[in-house]
Amino acid sequence: MKLTQKDIEFLEKLHGLLQLKGLRIEKRPGRPSYFVLRGNYGERIDRCFDMTRQGVRWRFHHVFTNIYVAAYETIFVIERRFGTSLRNEAMAISRERVLLRRRFMGGQMGEETSRPDDKNED
């Protein structure tokens, strides 16, 4: 599953609120665990995202569980069968795609926290 333009815009706005308004993302225990958005975000969310609180919850769950966590599940399954030898090449390919997408979109995409030429691969 890929991020849509709406997902990217949501992440940009959420990042700003996390920095300014004391919101935080936490892991909620359970079977399976999942991410939740914590903090008092009632009216701020309505104004910032122009959607209901339920809409924000849905988009948050969609991005952080259906896309983000699922991406790591996919990586886990592939690396379990084929090892981690392809990881660096896969990261290089993904960086190339981000750069191409950014150029294609004319700089409309949000700036990632790490530049594609960074060598820091945690």
Protein backbone atom coordinates (compact mmCIF):
# COMPACT_ATOMS: atom_id res chain seq x y z
CA MET A 1 0.00 0.00 0.00
CA LYS A 2 1.40 3.41 -0.94
CA LEU A 3 0.99 6.83 0.59
CA THR A 4 -1.45 9.04 -1.27
CA GLN A 5 -1.09 12.80 -1.57
CA LYS A 6 -3.74 13.14 1.17
CA ASP A 7 -1.68 10.86 3.41
CA ILE A 8 1.42 12.98 2.83
CA GLU A 9 -0.47 16.19 3.58
CA PHE A 10 -1.87 14.59 6.75
CA LEU A 11 1.64 13.62 7.88
CA GLU A 12 2.96 17.13 7.26
CA LYS A 13 0.18 18.68 9.32
CA LEU A 14 0.50 16.05 12.05
CA HIS A 15 4.24 16.65 12.28
CA GLY A 16 3.61 20.34 12.85
CA LEU A 17 1.09 19.62 15.61
CA LEU A 18 3.41 17.13 17.29
CA GLN A 19 6.11 19.81 17.40
CA LEU A 20 3.89 22.67 18.61
CA LYS A 21 0.95 21.32 20.55
CA GLY A 22 2.23 18.56 22.78
CA LEU A 23 0.63 15.69 20.91
CA ARG A 24 2.47 12.40 20.89
CA ILE A 25 2.32 9.01 19.23
CA GLU A 26 2.35 6.00 21.55
CA LYS A 27 2.29 2.26 21.14
CA ARG A 28 -0.87 0.79 22.62
CA PRO A 29 -0.43 -2.72 24.04
CA GLY A 30 -2.71 -5.41 22.79
CA ARG A 31 -2.77 -8.35 20.49
CA PRO A 32 -1.54 -7.00 18.18
CA SER A 33 -0.18 -3.70 19.45
CA TYR A 34 -0.91 -0.53 17.51
CA PHE A 35 -0.15 3.20 17.48
CA VAL A 36 -2.44 5.84 18.96
CA LEU A 37 -2.37 9.63 18.92
CA ARG A 38 -2.30 11.03 22.47
CA GLY A 39 -2.92 14.48 23.86
CA ASN A 40 -5.76 16.96 23.86
CA TYR A 41 -6.30 17.44 20.16
CA GLY A 42 -10.06 18.12 19.84
CA GLU A 43 -10.54 21.55 18.27
CA ARG A 44 -6.97 21.79 17.04
CA ILE A 45 -7.51 18.78 14.85
CA ASP A 46 -10.77 20.13 13.44
CA ARG A 47 -9.13 23.41 12.47
CA CYS A 48 -5.85 22.01 11.25
CA PHE A 49 -7.06 19.04 9.23
CA ASP A 50 -10.52 20.29 8.26
CA MET A 51 -11.99 16.92 9.20
CA THR A 52 -13.77 15.36 12.14
CA ARG A 53 -11.95 13.72 15.03
CA GLN A 54 -13.11 10.36 13.69
CA GLY A 55 -11.65 11.25 10.29
CA VAL A 56 -8.33 12.05 11.94
CA ARG A 57 -8.40 8.75 13.84
CA TRP A 58 -9.16 6.87 10.63
CA ARG A 59 -6.35 8.55 8.64
CA PHE A 60 -3.90 8.09 11.54
CA HIS A 61 -4.74 4.37 11.78
CA HIS A 62 -4.58 4.02 8.00
CA VAL A 63 -1.13 5.59 7.75
CA PHE A 64 0.53 4.28 10.90
CA THR A 65 -0.95 0.76 10.98
CA ASN A 66 -2.07 -0.12 7.48
CA ILE A 67 0.92 1.41 5.71
CA TYR A 68 3.84 1.99 8.12
CA VAL A 69 3.65 -1.16 10.24
CA ALA A 70 2.58 -3.28 7.26
CA ALA A 71 5.70 -2.13 5.37
CA TYR A 72 7.87 -3.54 8.15
CA GLU A 73 5.85 -6.75 8.16
CA THR A 74 6.62 -7.12 4.46
CA ILE A 75 10.32 -6.42 5.01
CA PHE A 76 10.40 -8.95 7.85
CA VAL A 77 8.87 -11.69 5.69
CA ILE A 78 11.21 -11.01 2.76
CA GLU A 79 14.36 -10.75 4.89
CA ARG A 80 13.46 -13.86 6.84
CA ARG A 81 13.48 -15.85 3.61
CA PHE A 82 16.26 -14.12 1.68
CA GLY A 83 18.40 -12.52 4.37
CA THR A 84 19.39 -8.88 4.71
CA SER A 85 21.92 -8.78 1.86
CA LEU A 86 19.54 -6.82 -0.39
CA ARG A 87 18.62 -4.20 2.23
CA ASN A 88 21.18 -1.58 1.15
CA GLU A 89 20.20 -1.91 -2.49
CA ALA A 90 16.50 -1.67 -1.61
CA MET A 91 17.19 1.48 0.42
CA ALA A 92 19.10 2.99 -2.52
CA ILE A 93 16.24 2.21 -4.91
CA SER A 94 13.70 3.73 -2.52
CA ARG A 95 15.82 6.90 -2.21
CA GLU A 96 15.95 7.17 -6.01
CA ARG A 97 12.17 6.83 -6.18
CA VAL A 98 11.65 9.52 -3.55
CA LEU A 99 13.92 11.89 -5.48
CA LEU A 100 12.14 11.16 -8.76
CA ARG A 101 8.73 11.59 -7.16
CA ARG A 102 9.84 14.86 -5.56
CA ARG A 103 11.09 16.16 -8.92
CA PHE A 104 7.93 15.02 -10.68
CA MET A 105 5.72 16.68 -8.08
CA GLY A 106 7.68 19.92 -8.45
CA GLY A 107 8.73 20.02 -4.82
CA GLN A 108 5.16 19.62 -3.54
CA MET A 109 6.02 16.63 -1.40
CA GLY A 110 6.93 17.16 2.23
CA GLU A 111 10.57 17.27 3.09
CA GLU A 112 11.72 14.04 4.66
CA THR A 113 13.66 14.27 7.89
CA SER A 114 16.68 12.64 6.27
CA ARG A 115 17.96 13.56 2.86
CA PRO A 116 18.17 10.77 0.27
CA ASP A 117 21.97 11.08 0.12
CA ASP A 118 22.40 10.56 3.89
CA LYS A 119 24.50 7.54 4.74
CA ASN A 120 22.87 7.00 8.17
CA GLU A 121 20.93 3.76 7.82
CA ASP A 122 19.74 2.69 11.25
